[in-house]
Short mmCIF file of C-alpha atoms in Angstrom, two decimals:
data_model
loop_
_atom_site.label_atom_id
_atom_site.label_comp_id
_atom_site.label_asym_id
_atom_site.label_seq_id
_atom_site.Cartn_x
_atom_site.Cartn_y
_atom_site.Cartn_z
CA MET V 1 88.43 -59.72 -16.00
CA THR V 2 86.11 -57.28 -14.38
CA GLN V 3 85.66 -54.30 -17.24
CA ASN V 4 86.87 -50.54 -15.95
CA PRO V 5 83.90 -48.51 -15.66
CA GLY V 6 85.64 -45.34 -16.66
CA VAL V 7 87.11 -42.24 -14.80
CA PRO V 8 84.51 -39.96 -12.84
CA LEU V 9 85.05 -36.30 -14.12
CA ARG V 10 82.46 -33.32 -12.98
CA VAL V 11 81.75 -30.97 -14.52
CA VAL V 12 79.71 -27.50 -14.32
CA SER V 13 78.50 -24.97 -17.12
CA TYR V 14 77.40 -21.78 -16.37
CA ASN V 15 76.36 -18.84 -17.51
CA ILE V 16 77.65 -16.24 -14.99
CA HIS V 17 76.19 -12.84 -15.87
CA SER V 18 79.29 -10.69 -16.40
CA GLN V 19 79.73 -11.67 -12.40
CA ARG V 20 76.79 -8.81 -12.65
CA ASP V 21 74.63 -10.48 -9.61
CA ASP V 22 75.95 -11.82 -5.95
CA THR V 23 79.58 -13.17 -6.45
CA ALA V 24 79.82 -14.45 -3.25
CA ALA V 25 77.04 -16.48 -3.98
CA LEU V 26 78.26 -17.68 -7.34
CA ALA V 27 81.72 -18.77 -5.58
CA ALA V 28 80.07 -20.66 -2.98
CA VAL V 29 77.88 -22.35 -5.71
CA VAL V 30 80.45 -23.48 -7.54
CA ARG V 31 82.91 -24.70 -4.56
CA GLU V 32 79.75 -26.42 -2.90
CA VAL V 33 79.64 -29.21 -6.21
CA GLY V 34 83.66 -29.34 -6.17
CA PRO V 35 83.42 -29.66 -9.87
CA ASP V 36 86.86 -30.88 -12.12
CA VAL V 37 85.74 -28.86 -14.84
CA VAL V 38 83.79 -25.41 -14.89
CA ILE V 39 83.00 -24.09 -18.78
CA VAL V 40 82.22 -20.09 -18.33
CA GLN V 41 79.95 -18.41 -20.45
CA GLU V 42 80.01 -14.32 -20.36
CA GLY V 43 83.46 -14.44 -18.32
CA PRO V 44 85.61 -11.35 -18.03
CA ARG V 45 86.77 -10.21 -21.84
CA ARG V 46 87.41 -6.78 -21.38
CA PHE V 47 89.95 -4.33 -19.55
CA ARG V 48 92.24 -6.82 -17.31
CA TRP V 49 90.79 -9.70 -18.27
CA ARG V 50 93.41 -12.18 -17.56
CA GLN V 51 93.72 -10.82 -13.98
CA LYS V 52 90.07 -10.98 -13.79
CA SER V 53 89.71 -14.35 -15.23
CA ALA V 54 92.47 -15.51 -12.95
CA ALA V 55 90.13 -14.07 -9.41
CA LEU V 56 87.80 -16.07 -10.78
CA ALA V 57 89.06 -19.58 -10.82
CA GLU V 58 91.16 -18.77 -7.65
CA SER V 59 87.77 -17.66 -6.73
CA PHE V 60 85.99 -21.62 -6.83
CA GLY V 61 89.22 -22.63 -6.27
CA LEU V 62 90.32 -23.40 -10.01
CA VAL V 63 92.51 -22.69 -12.53
CA VAL V 64 92.23 -21.30 -15.76
CA ALA V 65 92.68 -23.71 -18.70
CA ALA V 66 91.61 -21.50 -21.96
CA GLY V 67 89.44 -18.57 -22.67
CA GLY V 68 88.99 -15.58 -22.05
CA LEU V 69 89.00 -12.44 -24.59
CA PRO V 70 90.42 -14.47 -26.99
CA ALA V 71 86.88 -16.44 -26.87
CA LEU V 72 84.98 -14.11 -26.21
CA GLY V 73 83.80 -14.68 -22.58
CA ASN V 74 84.03 -18.20 -22.48
CA LEU V 75 86.49 -20.17 -20.04
CA LEU V 76 87.98 -23.55 -19.01
CA LEU V 77 88.98 -23.82 -15.63
CA THR V 78 90.15 -26.75 -14.03
CA SER V 79 91.20 -28.49 -11.15
CA LEU V 80 94.99 -29.51 -10.55
CA ARG V 81 93.00 -33.33 -11.72
CA VAL V 82 93.09 -32.32 -14.79
CA ARG V 83 96.26 -31.64 -17.02
CA VAL V 84 95.81 -29.25 -20.39
CA VAL V 85 98.52 -29.77 -23.18
CA ALA V 86 96.78 -27.43 -25.74
CA GLU V 87 94.18 -24.97 -26.06
CA ARG V 88 92.94 -22.31 -28.30
CA CYS V 89 90.33 -19.79 -29.18
CA GLN V 90 87.88 -19.53 -31.79
CA ARG V 91 85.89 -15.93 -33.13
CA PHE V 92 82.75 -16.45 -35.12
CA PRO V 93 82.43 -13.79 -37.65
CA LEU V 94 81.02 -10.74 -36.77
CA THR V 95 77.71 -9.14 -37.55
CA PRO V 96 77.85 -5.92 -38.06
CA GLY V 97 75.06 -4.15 -34.92
CA ARG V 98 75.91 -7.70 -33.04
CA HIS V 99 78.18 -9.26 -30.34
CA LEU V 100 81.15 -10.70 -31.20
CA ARG V 101 81.24 -14.51 -30.20
CA GLY V 102 83.01 -17.59 -29.88
CA ALA V 103 85.00 -20.90 -28.43
CA ALA V 104 87.36 -22.40 -26.24
CA TYR V 105 89.19 -25.60 -26.40
CA ALA V 106 91.34 -27.64 -23.98
CA GLU V 107 93.25 -30.53 -24.89
CA CYS V 108 92.89 -32.21 -21.17
CA VAL V 109 94.29 -35.60 -19.72
CA VAL V 110 92.91 -36.57 -16.20
CA ALA V 111 94.66 -39.73 -14.48
CA GLY V 112 93.04 -42.94 -15.68
CA ALA V 113 91.27 -41.63 -18.15
CA ALA V 114 92.05 -42.00 -22.37
CA PRO V 115 92.26 -38.07 -23.72
CA PHE V 116 89.75 -35.84 -23.89
CA VAL V 117 88.28 -32.47 -25.22
CA LEU V 118 86.24 -29.67 -23.28
CA ALA V 119 85.09 -26.89 -25.14
CA GLY V 120 82.62 -24.51 -25.03
CA SER V 121 80.74 -21.69 -26.77
CA HIS V 122 77.95 -18.97 -26.05
CA LEU V 123 75.95 -18.54 -29.30
CA SER V 124 73.92 -15.17 -30.75
CA THR V 125 70.50 -14.75 -29.20
CA ASP V 126 69.81 -13.68 -33.33
CA PRO V 127 68.84 -16.79 -34.28
CA ALA V 128 69.43 -15.66 -38.03
CA GLU V 129 73.10 -15.64 -37.01
CA ARG V 130 72.96 -18.50 -34.37
CA PRO V 131 72.68 -21.09 -37.21
CA ALA V 132 75.65 -20.27 -38.71
CA GLN V 133 77.87 -19.77 -35.80
CA ALA V 134 76.58 -23.57 -34.35
CA ALA V 135 77.72 -24.71 -37.69
CA LEU V 136 81.34 -23.12 -37.16
CA PHE V 137 81.23 -24.63 -33.59
CA LYS V 138 80.12 -27.91 -34.59
CA ARG V 139 83.54 -27.92 -37.36
CA GLU V 140 85.68 -28.00 -34.66
CA LEU V 141 83.84 -30.80 -32.41
CA ASP V 142 83.29 -33.01 -35.56
CA ALA V 143 87.68 -32.50 -35.95
CA ALA V 144 88.56 -33.30 -32.71
CA THR V 145 89.70 -37.39 -32.50
CA ALA V 146 89.27 -37.60 -28.54
CA PRO V 147 85.91 -37.64 -27.09
CA VAL V 148 84.27 -33.98 -26.63
CA VAL V 149 82.78 -32.88 -23.85
CA ALA V 150 81.13 -29.52 -25.01
CA ALA V 151 78.79 -27.28 -23.42
CA ALA V 152 77.16 -23.96 -24.01
CA ASP V 153 74.34 -20.91 -23.98
CA LEU V 154 72.71 -22.05 -27.04
CA ASN V 155 70.45 -19.21 -26.88
CA GLU V 156 67.63 -21.55 -28.17
CA GLY V 157 65.80 -24.87 -26.90
CA PRO V 158 66.21 -28.02 -28.46
CA ASP V 159 63.65 -27.34 -31.40
CA GLY V 160 66.17 -25.23 -32.60
CA PRO V 161 67.95 -25.73 -35.61
CA ALA V 162 71.21 -24.75 -34.02
CA TRP V 163 70.83 -26.67 -31.21
CA ALA V 164 70.17 -29.90 -33.55
CA THR V 165 72.97 -28.64 -35.34
CA VAL V 166 75.44 -28.91 -32.24
CA ALA V 167 73.78 -32.23 -31.07
CA ARG V 168 74.80 -34.25 -33.63
CA GLY V 169 76.07 -37.27 -33.33
CA LEU V 170 76.39 -36.11 -28.91
CA THR V 171 75.08 -37.33 -26.24
CA ASP V 172 72.83 -34.56 -24.66
CA ALA V 173 73.69 -34.89 -20.34
CA ALA V 174 70.16 -34.19 -19.69
CA VAL V 175 68.11 -36.52 -22.18
CA ALA V 176 70.36 -39.77 -21.37
CA ALA V 177 70.09 -38.26 -17.51
CA ASP V 178 66.18 -38.61 -18.02
CA ARG V 179 65.81 -35.28 -17.04
CA ALA V 180 65.53 -32.89 -20.19
CA ASP V 181 62.26 -31.49 -17.89
CA ARG V 182 64.50 -29.50 -16.05
CA LEU V 183 64.55 -25.96 -17.08
CA THR V 184 68.10 -23.38 -17.26
CA TYR V 185 66.87 -19.67 -17.71
CA SER V 186 66.20 -17.48 -16.15
CA CYS V 187 66.39 -18.17 -12.23
CA ALA V 188 63.70 -15.70 -12.36
CA ASN V 189 61.24 -16.70 -13.54
CA PRO V 190 62.50 -20.68 -14.99
CA ARG V 191 60.74 -21.62 -18.75
CA ARG V 192 63.66 -22.06 -20.99
CA ARG V 193 66.11 -24.96 -21.21
CA ILE V 194 68.80 -23.35 -23.38
CA ASP V 195 72.02 -24.11 -21.30
CA ALA V 196 73.22 -27.56 -22.59
CA LEU V 197 75.91 -30.20 -22.18
CA PHE V 198 76.53 -32.67 -24.60
CA VAL V 199 79.23 -35.36 -24.91
CA ASP V 200 80.84 -37.89 -27.41
CA PRO V 201 78.53 -41.38 -26.97
CA ARG V 202 82.19 -42.84 -25.80
CA ILE V 203 81.79 -40.71 -22.59
CA THR V 204 78.98 -42.17 -19.83
CA VAL V 205 76.52 -39.68 -18.48
CA ALA V 206 76.53 -40.80 -14.61
CA ASP V 207 74.16 -37.90 -13.49
CA TYR V 208 73.09 -34.53 -14.63
CA ASP V 209 71.37 -31.87 -12.69
CA VAL V 210 70.30 -28.14 -12.89
CA VAL V 211 70.91 -26.67 -9.40
CA ASP V 212 68.11 -24.65 -8.19
CA THR V 213 68.37 -23.01 -4.71
CA PRO V 214 68.27 -19.65 -2.84
CA GLN V 215 72.02 -19.37 -3.53
CA THR V 216 72.08 -20.63 -7.27
CA ARG V 217 69.36 -18.03 -7.81
CA ARG V 218 71.35 -15.13 -6.60
CA ALA V 219 74.13 -15.83 -8.59
CA SER V 220 73.00 -15.61 -11.82
CA ASP V 221 70.30 -15.20 -14.29
CA HIS V 222 70.88 -18.76 -15.66
CA PHE V 223 71.30 -21.61 -13.00
CA PRO V 224 74.38 -23.98 -13.48
CA VAL V 225 73.99 -27.15 -15.10
CA LEU V 226 76.02 -30.02 -12.79
CA VAL V 227 77.17 -33.46 -14.36
CA ASP V 228 79.16 -36.34 -13.45
CA LEU V 229 80.57 -38.24 -16.30
CA LEU V 230 82.71 -41.23 -16.83
CA LEU V 231 85.99 -40.87 -19.11
CA PRO V 232 87.27 -43.93 -21.04
CA ALA V 233 90.20 -45.59 -19.46
CA ALA V 234 93.30 -44.90 -20.87
CA ASP V 235 94.26 -48.28 -22.77
#
């Protein structure tokens, strides 16, 4: 009997710089790769955030699954191929004088695949604040009963303590694809890998790329991370 190779899922993780750059290029970048899921950092989080989130999703050819203001700009967008069965948001404790941060989660199903959990976060630029936020994010990932697909702008590289906390027990998609040398920030001067996608070991990383094109350099200050996954098949 031939073993089921898994169910494909294309995921993009993208810090969109609060849509302060070329929004037409941003939409074109995402539409061109045709993802099932986009995990957004620095999405709408202020006045008219619902309408702005919906408009962003529509520009990508997707719909809003979770996030926005309740998750402090973390936003999960999906194609109609992905069915969202539950969603929730998390806010990290506020450090006086710092930005409020959080995370978004969605329990999802794709035909033929076992259920899975999407998660997205954006950790602090302050190295003193990041480890506690990473621990709170990781606690939620560890509590998930279904395999997780988690993406974040960690604001530090793989040698940092917050990164190590989030990565523990998960597969770093870049490492799995032998492309950990692909840098994600900044588009103007690529020098760091601070944007990451981690998956449960039951999920296979089929391909990984950091999309560096003239269009992505106009669209944001971060490059998008593009990952092709194979989800476990449904029982």
